[in-house]
Amino acid sequence: MRFDIAPDRAVTSVRPITVGAVGIIVASLIWTAPLFAQGPEVLDRVLAAINHQHVITSSDVRRERSVMAALGEGQKDDPAILDDLIGWRLLEDQMAQFPGLTVTDEEVATALERVAGPLAAAIPDIRAAVRDRIRRAKYIDRRFGQFIRVTDEEKKQYYRDVFVPEAKKKGLDPVPGLDEPGISEAIESNVFQERLHNEVIGALDALRQMSDVEIFP
């Protein structure tokens, strides 16, 4: 399962868990209202069924693609978007067991202003998508992030194996040292995000193995 929340390999700045980082990843849940006014009506069809309770349709995939474009999250093909939607649907029951995942209007407004600007804030489905992404980020932080501790050895290994080669590719001379201001903190953030990514991938894989997921051609 593809779940794109991995950090950039080149270290540039400290990156806490945000809508983009996890949004990265992320993927949208099922909505019923249309995202934007469209032209000729496109017939909907079921693409996946989950535990005989939930379905994901072609309109859900189209909607998520539009949301990603509006939020500047890049592009994915339809199978990858469907895979993300399945993963988040599987996690919904897990998220229900964690209180305190509510998202305030202020949090949504702040995130929208940062990633999409004031125009997007007027579109209800965009606001709903951002609210979902923030809620998922809170869940991931509480379920996985709070237990991750980056060791000095991990930072040294990342500096040696990732940071230095990338810095040399970019022509940095001399290469900044691990003890220079901001470098250690940025590396720690990237190692944290990488480990977080692996934890989420493992949880999703385990849930999928225990679930009945049927994908229709």
Short mmCIF file of C-alpha atoms in Angstrom, two decimals, residues 109-188:
data_model
loop_
_atom_site.label_atom_id
_atom_site.label_comp_id
_atom_site.label_asym_id
_atom_site.label_seq_id
_atom_site.Cartn_x
_atom_site.Cartn_y
_atom_site.Cartn_z
CA ALA A 109 -8.87 28.17 8.76
CA THR A 110 -5.18 28.37 9.64
CA ALA A 111 -4.33 25.28 7.59
CA LEU A 112 -6.35 26.46 4.61
CA GLU A 113 -4.69 29.87 4.62
CA ARG A 114 -1.28 28.19 4.66
CA VAL A 115 -1.80 25.57 1.97
CA ALA A 116 -4.54 26.85 -0.31
CA GLY A 117 -5.31 30.49 0.36
CA PRO A 118 -8.60 32.27 1.12
CA LEU A 119 -10.41 31.17 -2.07
CA ALA A 120 -10.36 27.49 -1.12
CA ALA A 121 -11.81 28.24 2.30
CA ALA A 122 -15.14 29.07 0.64
CA ILE A 123 -15.49 25.56 -0.84
CA PRO A 124 -17.20 23.26 1.69
CA ASP A 125 -15.59 20.05 0.46
CA ILE A 126 -12.13 21.60 0.64
CA ARG A 127 -12.79 22.60 4.24
CA ALA A 128 -14.02 19.07 5.00
CA ALA A 129 -10.92 17.58 3.39
CA VAL A 130 -8.58 19.75 5.43
CA ARG A 131 -10.51 18.95 8.62
CA ASP A 132 -10.11 15.23 7.88
CA ARG A 133 -6.40 15.63 7.25
CA ILE A 134 -5.84 17.47 10.53
CA ARG A 135 -7.82 14.83 12.40
CA ARG A 136 -5.73 12.07 10.85
CA ALA A 137 -2.52 13.89 11.72
CA LYS A 138 -3.66 14.09 15.35
CA TYR A 139 -4.46 10.39 15.35
CA ILE A 140 -1.11 9.43 13.85
CA ASP A 141 0.74 11.59 16.35
CA ARG A 142 -1.15 10.13 19.30
CA ARG A 143 -1.12 6.54 18.11
CA PHE A 144 2.46 6.39 16.81
CA GLY A 145 4.36 9.66 17.05
CA GLN A 146 4.45 10.02 20.83
CA PHE A 147 6.34 6.74 21.14
CA ILE A 148 9.09 7.55 18.64
CA ARG A 149 12.39 8.72 20.10
CA VAL A 150 15.22 9.52 17.72
CA THR A 151 18.61 8.50 19.09
CA ASP A 152 21.94 10.24 18.53
CA GLU A 153 23.15 7.17 16.64
CA GLU A 154 20.20 7.39 14.24
CA LYS A 155 20.97 11.05 13.59
CA LYS A 156 24.63 10.26 12.93
CA GLN A 157 23.70 7.47 10.54
CA TYR A 158 21.24 9.68 8.66
CA TYR A 159 23.83 12.45 8.45
CA ARG A 160 26.42 10.03 7.09
CA ASP A 161 24.24 8.01 4.73
CA VAL A 162 21.70 10.58 3.51
CA PHE A 163 22.58 14.16 4.36
CA VAL A 164 26.24 14.18 3.29
CA PRO A 165 25.64 12.46 -0.10
CA GLU A 166 22.72 14.80 -0.86
CA ALA A 167 24.73 17.87 0.15
CA LYS A 168 27.56 16.84 -2.14
CA LYS A 169 25.13 16.31 -5.02
CA LYS A 170 23.92 19.87 -4.51
CA GLY A 171 27.51 21.11 -4.64
CA LEU A 172 27.78 22.25 -1.03
CA ASP A 173 31.41 22.78 -0.12
CA PRO A 174 32.13 22.48 2.67
CA VAL A 175 29.32 20.19 3.78
CA PRO A 176 27.68 21.57 6.94
CA GLY A 177 28.60 19.64 10.06
CA LEU A 178 26.10 17.79 12.19
CA ASP A 179 26.78 20.19 15.06
CA GLU A 180 26.07 23.35 13.02
CA PRO A 181 22.92 25.34 13.97
CA GLY A 182 19.71 23.72 12.72
CA ILE A 183 21.32 20.67 11.12
CA SER A 184 20.84 18.25 14.01
CA GLU A 185 17.24 19.38 14.55
CA ALA A 186 16.38 19.06 10.85
CA ILE A 187 17.90 15.59 10.67
CA GLU A 188 16.01 14.54 13.78
#
